[in-house]
Coordinates of C-alpha atoms in Angstrom, one line a residue:
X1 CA 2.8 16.9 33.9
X2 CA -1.0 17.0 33.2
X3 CA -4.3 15.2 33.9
X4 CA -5.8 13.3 31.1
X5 CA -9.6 12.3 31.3
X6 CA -12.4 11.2 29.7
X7 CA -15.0 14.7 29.4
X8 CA -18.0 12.7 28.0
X9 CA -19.8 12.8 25.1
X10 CA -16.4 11.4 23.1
X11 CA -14.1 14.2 24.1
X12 CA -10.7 12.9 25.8
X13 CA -9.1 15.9 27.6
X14 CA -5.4 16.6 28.8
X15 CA -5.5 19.7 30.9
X16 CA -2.1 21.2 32.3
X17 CA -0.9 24.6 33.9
X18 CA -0.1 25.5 30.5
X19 CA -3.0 24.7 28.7
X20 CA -5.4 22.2 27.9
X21 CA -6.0 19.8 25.1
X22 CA -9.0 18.1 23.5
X23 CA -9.5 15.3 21.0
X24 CA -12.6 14.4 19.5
X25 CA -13.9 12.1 16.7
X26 CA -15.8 10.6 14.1
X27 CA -16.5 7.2 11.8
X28 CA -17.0 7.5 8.1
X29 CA -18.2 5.7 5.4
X30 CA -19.3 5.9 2.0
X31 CA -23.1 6.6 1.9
X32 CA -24.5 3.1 0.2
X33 CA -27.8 4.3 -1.1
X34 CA -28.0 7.0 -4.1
X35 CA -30.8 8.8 -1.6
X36 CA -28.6 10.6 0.0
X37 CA -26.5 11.9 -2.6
X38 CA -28.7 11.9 -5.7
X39 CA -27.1 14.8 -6.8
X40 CA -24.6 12.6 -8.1
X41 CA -27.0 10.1 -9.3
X42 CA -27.5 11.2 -12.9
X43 CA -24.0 11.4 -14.1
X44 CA -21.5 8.7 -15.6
X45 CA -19.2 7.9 -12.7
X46 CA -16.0 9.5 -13.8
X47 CA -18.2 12.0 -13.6
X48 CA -19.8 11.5 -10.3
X49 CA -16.5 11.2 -9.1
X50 CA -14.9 14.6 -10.4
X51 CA -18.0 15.9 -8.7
X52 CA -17.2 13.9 -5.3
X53 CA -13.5 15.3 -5.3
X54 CA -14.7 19.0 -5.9
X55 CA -17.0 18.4 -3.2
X56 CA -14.1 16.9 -0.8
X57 CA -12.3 20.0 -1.6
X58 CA -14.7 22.4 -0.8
X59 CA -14.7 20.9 2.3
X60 CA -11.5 21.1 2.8
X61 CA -11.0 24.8 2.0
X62 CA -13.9 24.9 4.6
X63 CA -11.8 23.3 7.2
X64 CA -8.6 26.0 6.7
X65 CA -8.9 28.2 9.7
X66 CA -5.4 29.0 10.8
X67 CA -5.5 30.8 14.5
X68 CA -7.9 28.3 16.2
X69 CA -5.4 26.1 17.2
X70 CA -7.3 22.9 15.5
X71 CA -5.9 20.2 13.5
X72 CA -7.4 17.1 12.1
X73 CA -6.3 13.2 11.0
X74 CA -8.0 11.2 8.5
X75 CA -7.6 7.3 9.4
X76 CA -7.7 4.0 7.3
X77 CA -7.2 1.3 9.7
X78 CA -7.3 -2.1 8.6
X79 CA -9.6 -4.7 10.5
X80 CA -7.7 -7.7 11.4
X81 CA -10.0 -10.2 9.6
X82 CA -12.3 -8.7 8.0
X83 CA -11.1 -7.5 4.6
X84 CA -12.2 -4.2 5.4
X85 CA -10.7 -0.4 5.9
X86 CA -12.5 1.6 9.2
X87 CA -12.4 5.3 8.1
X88 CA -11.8 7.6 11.1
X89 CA -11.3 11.3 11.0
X90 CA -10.1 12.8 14.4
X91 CA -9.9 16.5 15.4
X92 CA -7.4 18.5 18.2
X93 CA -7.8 21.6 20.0
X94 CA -5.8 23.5 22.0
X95 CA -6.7 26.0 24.5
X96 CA -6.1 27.8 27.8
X97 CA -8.4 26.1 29.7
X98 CA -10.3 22.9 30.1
X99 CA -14.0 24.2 29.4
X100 CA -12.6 26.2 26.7
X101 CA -11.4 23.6 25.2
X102 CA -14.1 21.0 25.8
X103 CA -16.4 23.5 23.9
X104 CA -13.7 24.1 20.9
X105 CA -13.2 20.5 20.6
X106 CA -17.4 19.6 19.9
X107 CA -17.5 22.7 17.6
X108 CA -14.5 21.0 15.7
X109 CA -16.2 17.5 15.7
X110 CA -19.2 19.7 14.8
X111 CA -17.4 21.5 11.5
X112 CA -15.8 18.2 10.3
X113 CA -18.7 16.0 10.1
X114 CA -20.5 18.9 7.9
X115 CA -18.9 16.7 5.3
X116 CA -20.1 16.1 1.1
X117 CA -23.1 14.1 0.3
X118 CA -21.4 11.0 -0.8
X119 CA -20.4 10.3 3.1
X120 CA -22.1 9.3 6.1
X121 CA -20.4 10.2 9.8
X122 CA -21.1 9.4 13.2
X123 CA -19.4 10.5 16.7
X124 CA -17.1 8.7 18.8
X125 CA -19.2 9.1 22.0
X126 CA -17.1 6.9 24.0
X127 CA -13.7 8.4 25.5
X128 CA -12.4 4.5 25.2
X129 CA -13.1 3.9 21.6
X130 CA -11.5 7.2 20.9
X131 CA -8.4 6.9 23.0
X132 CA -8.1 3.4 20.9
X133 CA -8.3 5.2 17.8
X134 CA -5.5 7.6 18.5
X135 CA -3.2 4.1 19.6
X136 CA -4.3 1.7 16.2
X137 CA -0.7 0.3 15.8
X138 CA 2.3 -1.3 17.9
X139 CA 5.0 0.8 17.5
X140 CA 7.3 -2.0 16.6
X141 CA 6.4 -2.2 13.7
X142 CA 7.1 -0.8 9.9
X143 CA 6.9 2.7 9.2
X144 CA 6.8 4.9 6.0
X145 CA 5.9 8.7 5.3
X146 CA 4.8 10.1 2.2
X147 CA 6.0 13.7 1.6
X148 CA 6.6 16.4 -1.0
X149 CA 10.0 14.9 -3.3
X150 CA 12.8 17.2 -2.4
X151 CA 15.6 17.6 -5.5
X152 CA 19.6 19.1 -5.1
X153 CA 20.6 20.3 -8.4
X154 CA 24.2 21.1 -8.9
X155 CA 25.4 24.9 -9.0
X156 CA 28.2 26.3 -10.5
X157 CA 28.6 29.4 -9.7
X158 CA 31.5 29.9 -7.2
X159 CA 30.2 33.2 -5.4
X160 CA 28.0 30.9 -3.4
X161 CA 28.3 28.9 -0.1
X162 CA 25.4 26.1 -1.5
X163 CA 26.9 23.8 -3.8
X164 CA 23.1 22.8 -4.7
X165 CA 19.4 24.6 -5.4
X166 CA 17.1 22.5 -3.5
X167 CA 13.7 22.1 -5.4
X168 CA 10.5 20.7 -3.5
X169 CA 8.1 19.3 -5.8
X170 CA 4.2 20.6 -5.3
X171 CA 1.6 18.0 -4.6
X172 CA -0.5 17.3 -7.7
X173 CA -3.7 15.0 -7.9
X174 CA -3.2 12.8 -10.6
X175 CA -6.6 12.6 -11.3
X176 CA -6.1 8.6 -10.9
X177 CA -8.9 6.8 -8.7
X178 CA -8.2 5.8 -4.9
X179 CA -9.5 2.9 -5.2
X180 CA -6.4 0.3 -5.5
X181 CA -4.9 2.1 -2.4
X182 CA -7.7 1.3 -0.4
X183 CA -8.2 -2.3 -2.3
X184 CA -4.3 -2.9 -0.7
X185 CA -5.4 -1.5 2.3
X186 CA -8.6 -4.1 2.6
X187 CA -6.2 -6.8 1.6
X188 CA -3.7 -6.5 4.3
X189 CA -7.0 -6.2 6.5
X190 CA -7.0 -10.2 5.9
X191 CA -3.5 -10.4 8.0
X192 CA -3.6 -10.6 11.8
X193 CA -2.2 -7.1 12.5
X194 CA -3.5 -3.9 11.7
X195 CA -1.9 -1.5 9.7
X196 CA -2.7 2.8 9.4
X197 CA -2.6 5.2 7.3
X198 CA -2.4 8.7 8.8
X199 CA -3.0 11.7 6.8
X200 CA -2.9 14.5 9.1
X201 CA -3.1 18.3 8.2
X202 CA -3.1 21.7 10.8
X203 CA -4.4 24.7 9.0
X204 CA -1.4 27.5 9.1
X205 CA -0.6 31.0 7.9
X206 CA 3.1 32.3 7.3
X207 CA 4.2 34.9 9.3
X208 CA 5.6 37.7 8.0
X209 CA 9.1 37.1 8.7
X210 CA 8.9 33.7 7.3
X211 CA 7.8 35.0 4.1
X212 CA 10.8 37.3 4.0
X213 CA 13.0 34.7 4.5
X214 CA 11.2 32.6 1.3
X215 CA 11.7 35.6 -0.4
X216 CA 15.3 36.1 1.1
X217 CA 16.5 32.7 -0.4
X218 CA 14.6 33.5 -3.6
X219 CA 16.0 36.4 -4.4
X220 CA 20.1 35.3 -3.5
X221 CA 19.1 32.1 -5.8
X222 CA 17.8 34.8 -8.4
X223 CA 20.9 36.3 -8.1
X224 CA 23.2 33.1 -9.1
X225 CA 20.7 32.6 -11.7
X226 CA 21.2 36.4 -14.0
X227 CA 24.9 36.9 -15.1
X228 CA 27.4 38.5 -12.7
X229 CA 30.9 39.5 -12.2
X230 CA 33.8 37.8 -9.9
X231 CA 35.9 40.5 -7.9
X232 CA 38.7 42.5 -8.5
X233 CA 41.4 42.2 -9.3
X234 CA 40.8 39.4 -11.7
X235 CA 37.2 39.6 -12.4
X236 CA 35.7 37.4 -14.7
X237 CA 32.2 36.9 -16.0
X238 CA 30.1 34.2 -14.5
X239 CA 27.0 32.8 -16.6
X240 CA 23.4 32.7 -14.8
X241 CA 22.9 29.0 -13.4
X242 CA 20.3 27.0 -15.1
X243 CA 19.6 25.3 -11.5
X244 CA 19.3 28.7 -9.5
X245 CA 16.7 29.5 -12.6
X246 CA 15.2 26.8 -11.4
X247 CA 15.0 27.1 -8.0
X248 CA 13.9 30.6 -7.9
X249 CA 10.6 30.1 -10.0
X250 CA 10.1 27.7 -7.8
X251 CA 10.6 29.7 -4.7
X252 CA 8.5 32.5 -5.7
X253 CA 5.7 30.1 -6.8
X254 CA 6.0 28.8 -3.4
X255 CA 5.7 32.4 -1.8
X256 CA 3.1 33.5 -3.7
X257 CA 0.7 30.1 -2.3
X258 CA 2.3 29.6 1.3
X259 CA 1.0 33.7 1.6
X260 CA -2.6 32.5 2.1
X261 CA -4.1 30.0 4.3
X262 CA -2.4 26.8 4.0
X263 CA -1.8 23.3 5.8
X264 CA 0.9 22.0 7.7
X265 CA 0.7 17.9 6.7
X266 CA 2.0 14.9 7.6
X267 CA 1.1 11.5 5.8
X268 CA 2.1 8.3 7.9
X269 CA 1.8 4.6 6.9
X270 CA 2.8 2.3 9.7
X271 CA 2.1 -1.2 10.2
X272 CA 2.6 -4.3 8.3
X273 CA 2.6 -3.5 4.6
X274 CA 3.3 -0.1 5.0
X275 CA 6.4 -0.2 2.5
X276 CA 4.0 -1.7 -0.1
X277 CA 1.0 0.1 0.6
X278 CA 3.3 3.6 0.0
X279 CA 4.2 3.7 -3.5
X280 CA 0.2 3.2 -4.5
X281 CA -0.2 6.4 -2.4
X282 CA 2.8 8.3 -3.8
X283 CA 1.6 7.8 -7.0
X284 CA -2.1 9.2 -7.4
X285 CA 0.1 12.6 -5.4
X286 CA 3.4 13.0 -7.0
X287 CA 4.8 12.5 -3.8
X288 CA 7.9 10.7 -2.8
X289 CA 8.1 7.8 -0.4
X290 CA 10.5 8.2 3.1
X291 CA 11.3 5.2 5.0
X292 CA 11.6 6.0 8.6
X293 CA 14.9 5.8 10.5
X294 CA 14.6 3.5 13.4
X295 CA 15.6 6.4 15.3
X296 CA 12.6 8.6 14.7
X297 CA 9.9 5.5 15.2
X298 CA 9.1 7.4 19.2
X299 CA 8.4 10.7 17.5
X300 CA 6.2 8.7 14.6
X301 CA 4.0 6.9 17.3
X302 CA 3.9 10.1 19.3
X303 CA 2.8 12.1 16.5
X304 CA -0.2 9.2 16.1
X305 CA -1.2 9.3 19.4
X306 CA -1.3 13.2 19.9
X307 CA -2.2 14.3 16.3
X308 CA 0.8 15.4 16.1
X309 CA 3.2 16.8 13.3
X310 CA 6.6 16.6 14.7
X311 CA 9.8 16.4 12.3
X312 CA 11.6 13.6 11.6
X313 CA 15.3 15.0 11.5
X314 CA 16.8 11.7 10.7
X315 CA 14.2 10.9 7.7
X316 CA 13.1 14.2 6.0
X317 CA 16.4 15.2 4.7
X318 CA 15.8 13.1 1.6
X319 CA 19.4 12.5 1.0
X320 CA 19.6 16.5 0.2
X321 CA 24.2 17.1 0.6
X322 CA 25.0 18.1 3.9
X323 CA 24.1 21.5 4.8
X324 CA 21.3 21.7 2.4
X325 CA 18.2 20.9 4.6
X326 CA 17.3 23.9 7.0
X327 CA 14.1 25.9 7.9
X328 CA 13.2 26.8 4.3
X329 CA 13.8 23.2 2.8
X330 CA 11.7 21.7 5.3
X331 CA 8.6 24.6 4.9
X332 CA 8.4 24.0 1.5
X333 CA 7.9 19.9 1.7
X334 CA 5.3 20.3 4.7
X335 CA 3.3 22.9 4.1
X336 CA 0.8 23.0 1.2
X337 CA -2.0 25.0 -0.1
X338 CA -5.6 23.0 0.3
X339 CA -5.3 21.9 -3.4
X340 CA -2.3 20.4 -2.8
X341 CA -3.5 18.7 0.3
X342 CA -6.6 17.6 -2.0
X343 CA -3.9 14.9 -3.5
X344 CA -2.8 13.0 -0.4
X345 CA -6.0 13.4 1.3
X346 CA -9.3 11.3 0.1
X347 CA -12.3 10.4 1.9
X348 CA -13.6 7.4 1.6
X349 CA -15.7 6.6 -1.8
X350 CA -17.4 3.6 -3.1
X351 CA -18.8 2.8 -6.9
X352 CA -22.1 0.7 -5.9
X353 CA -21.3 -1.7 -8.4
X354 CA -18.1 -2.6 -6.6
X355 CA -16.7 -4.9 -4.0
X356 CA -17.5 -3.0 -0.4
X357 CA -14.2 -1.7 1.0
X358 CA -15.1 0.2 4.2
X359 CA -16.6 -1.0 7.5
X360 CA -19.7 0.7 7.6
X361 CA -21.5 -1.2 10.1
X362 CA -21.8 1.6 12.8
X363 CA -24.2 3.0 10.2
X364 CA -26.3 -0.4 9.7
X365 CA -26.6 -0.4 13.7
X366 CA -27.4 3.0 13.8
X367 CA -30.6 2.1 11.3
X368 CA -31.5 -0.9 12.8
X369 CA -34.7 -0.7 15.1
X370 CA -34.3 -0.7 18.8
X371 CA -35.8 -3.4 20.5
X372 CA -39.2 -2.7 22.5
X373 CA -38.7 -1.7 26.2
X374 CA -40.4 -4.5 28.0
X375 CA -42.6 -1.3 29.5
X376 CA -44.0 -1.2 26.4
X377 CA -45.3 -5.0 25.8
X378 CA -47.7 -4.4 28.6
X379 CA -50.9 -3.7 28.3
X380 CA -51.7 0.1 28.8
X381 CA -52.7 1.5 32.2
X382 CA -56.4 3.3 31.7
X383 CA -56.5 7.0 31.9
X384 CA -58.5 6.8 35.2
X385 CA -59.0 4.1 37.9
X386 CA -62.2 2.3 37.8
X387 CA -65.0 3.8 40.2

């Protein structure tokens, strides 16, 4: 058990005899005048947009510190109502004790919102509108994951206990614009229930025994994939499998990215919609769509509330035949190198010349004059009394 409290300044801390925890975040928004990101302001918009994404992942290379026990969330939320998507991008820390923590989490809130020119940001200050944040959906409802698309091809070879290679696609950006999935996300923002998509990523780097054992499985599918021999005393020949071939390029490619810095992600869609919404999202990643077994909803809505990225056992299989879905299958379609995070993760973007998709009106109050202090409508004292 543990003690969960408001810290001020926007950071919510839970704080147990075996460690403490801090969460901390931040509203975004596309920056609305060309002012403030006129280096983009010359240049056709495809253009300015190729520019925006390279910024976006600059930033996220930025944000891939494995070892500082941080993670982070990027949030559309859809405003009952309004026909609008709030951005939110939240941030977790982990520490030993509560000050330590407490300090980690407002250098994390700090490092996030150093974010590209084509975005505004502002902190949650308030430990309510945070912990409200981290709870945007009832966990009744629909709930879909996008992940990396996990293939069994069939093997032949009979000097194997895997009747299948197991291939896990890579995350690709198709280079196709965001913009209808957060056009579906503002119209379900019409509807009377809100609906979130959670794209949340905790920088990681393999250990060394977990890139032997990538190299393990590599090499034995290398092995069904060059020409061998059965035993005595009736050997025959046995032909290299086409599907091994495949599956240990693939493994070795895998390697060769999961050996440097990388992300563990998770990408969550829950709420009304969220089977409709999931296909748009799919599809500018090269990802495939999960539905999510009524059994794992608690772990889903967990994994919300906590930033968490806790497996689904009863979803991620993908159908793979029994037996084929252990440590490695499930490394390889959650953990990706920041360029293939880059393709399920956007931050928010408007063209001017377009309908407004985003809730940007923390920034409008945040420029709006404050009202004079009735102290100041009086007349001002004189610098000495009379005499």
């Amino acid at each position: 058990m543990g003690t969960s409290v408001g810290a001020g300044d926007g950071v919510l801390l839970h704080v147990t005899p075996a460690g403490s925890w801090a969460w901390v975040g931040l509203r975004l928004a596309p920056a609305r005048a060309l002012g403030g990101h006129r280096g983009y302001a010359d240049v056709p918009e495809q253009e300015r947009r190729r520019q925006a994404v390279a910024a976006e992942l600059a930033w996220l290379r930025a944000q891939c510190r494995p070892g500082e026990g941080s993670r982070f969330d990027l949030r559309y939320v859809t405003e009952p109502g309004t026909g609008s998507v709030r951005a939110v991008l939240l941030g977790q820390v982990v520490a030993a004790g509560s000050e330590q923590a407490l300090s980690q989490g407002l250098a994390l809130r700090k490092r996030l919102a150093a974010l590209p020119a084509h975005l505004v940001a502002r902190p949650i200050t308030d430990s309510a509108e945070l912990l409200a944040e981290l709870r945007p959906v009832d966990p009744a409802h629909e709930v879909v994951e996008v992940r990396k698309r996990l293939t069994a091809l069939p093997m032949r070879r009979p000097d194997s206990d895997r009747s299948h290679a197991v291939l896990a696609d890579p995350l690709v950006a198709t280079g196709e614009s965001w913009e209808p999935v957060w056009a579906a996300l503002a119209a379900l923002a019409a509807r009377a229930e809100r609906t979130v998509l959670s794209v949340a990523l905790e920088p990681v780097q393999s250990a060394p025994a977990e890139l032997a054992e990538l190299a393990r499985y590599a090499a034995e599918y290398r092995r069904l994939a060059t020409p061998g021999h059965t035993a005595p005393p009736w050997p025959q020949i046995l032909p290299g499998d086409p599907a091994a071939q495949q599956a240990a390029a693939a493994l070795e490619q895998a390697a060769r990215r999961l050996a440097a810095p990388c992300y563990r992600i998770r990408v969550t869609l829950a709420g009304p919609g969220a089977g409709q919404l999931a296909p748009l999202l799919a599809g500018v990643a090269g990802a495939a769509v999960l539905p999510v077994a009524p059994v794992d909803h608690p772990v889903v809505h967990a994994n919300l509330a906590g930033l968490n990225l806790a497996p689904l056992p009863a979803s991620y299989p993908q159908s793979l035949p029994q037996g084929h879905y252990g440590w490695v299958e499930q490394t390889l379609s959650s953990v990706a190198d920041p360029d293939e995070a880059a393709a399920v993760l956007r931050l928010p973007y408007e063209i001017l010349t377009h309908r407004q998709l985003f809730d940007d009106r923390f920034v409008i109050a945040a420029a709006a004059p404050e009202p004079p202090h009735e102290a100041s409508l009086k007349a001002p004292e004189p610098p000495f009394p009379d005499l």
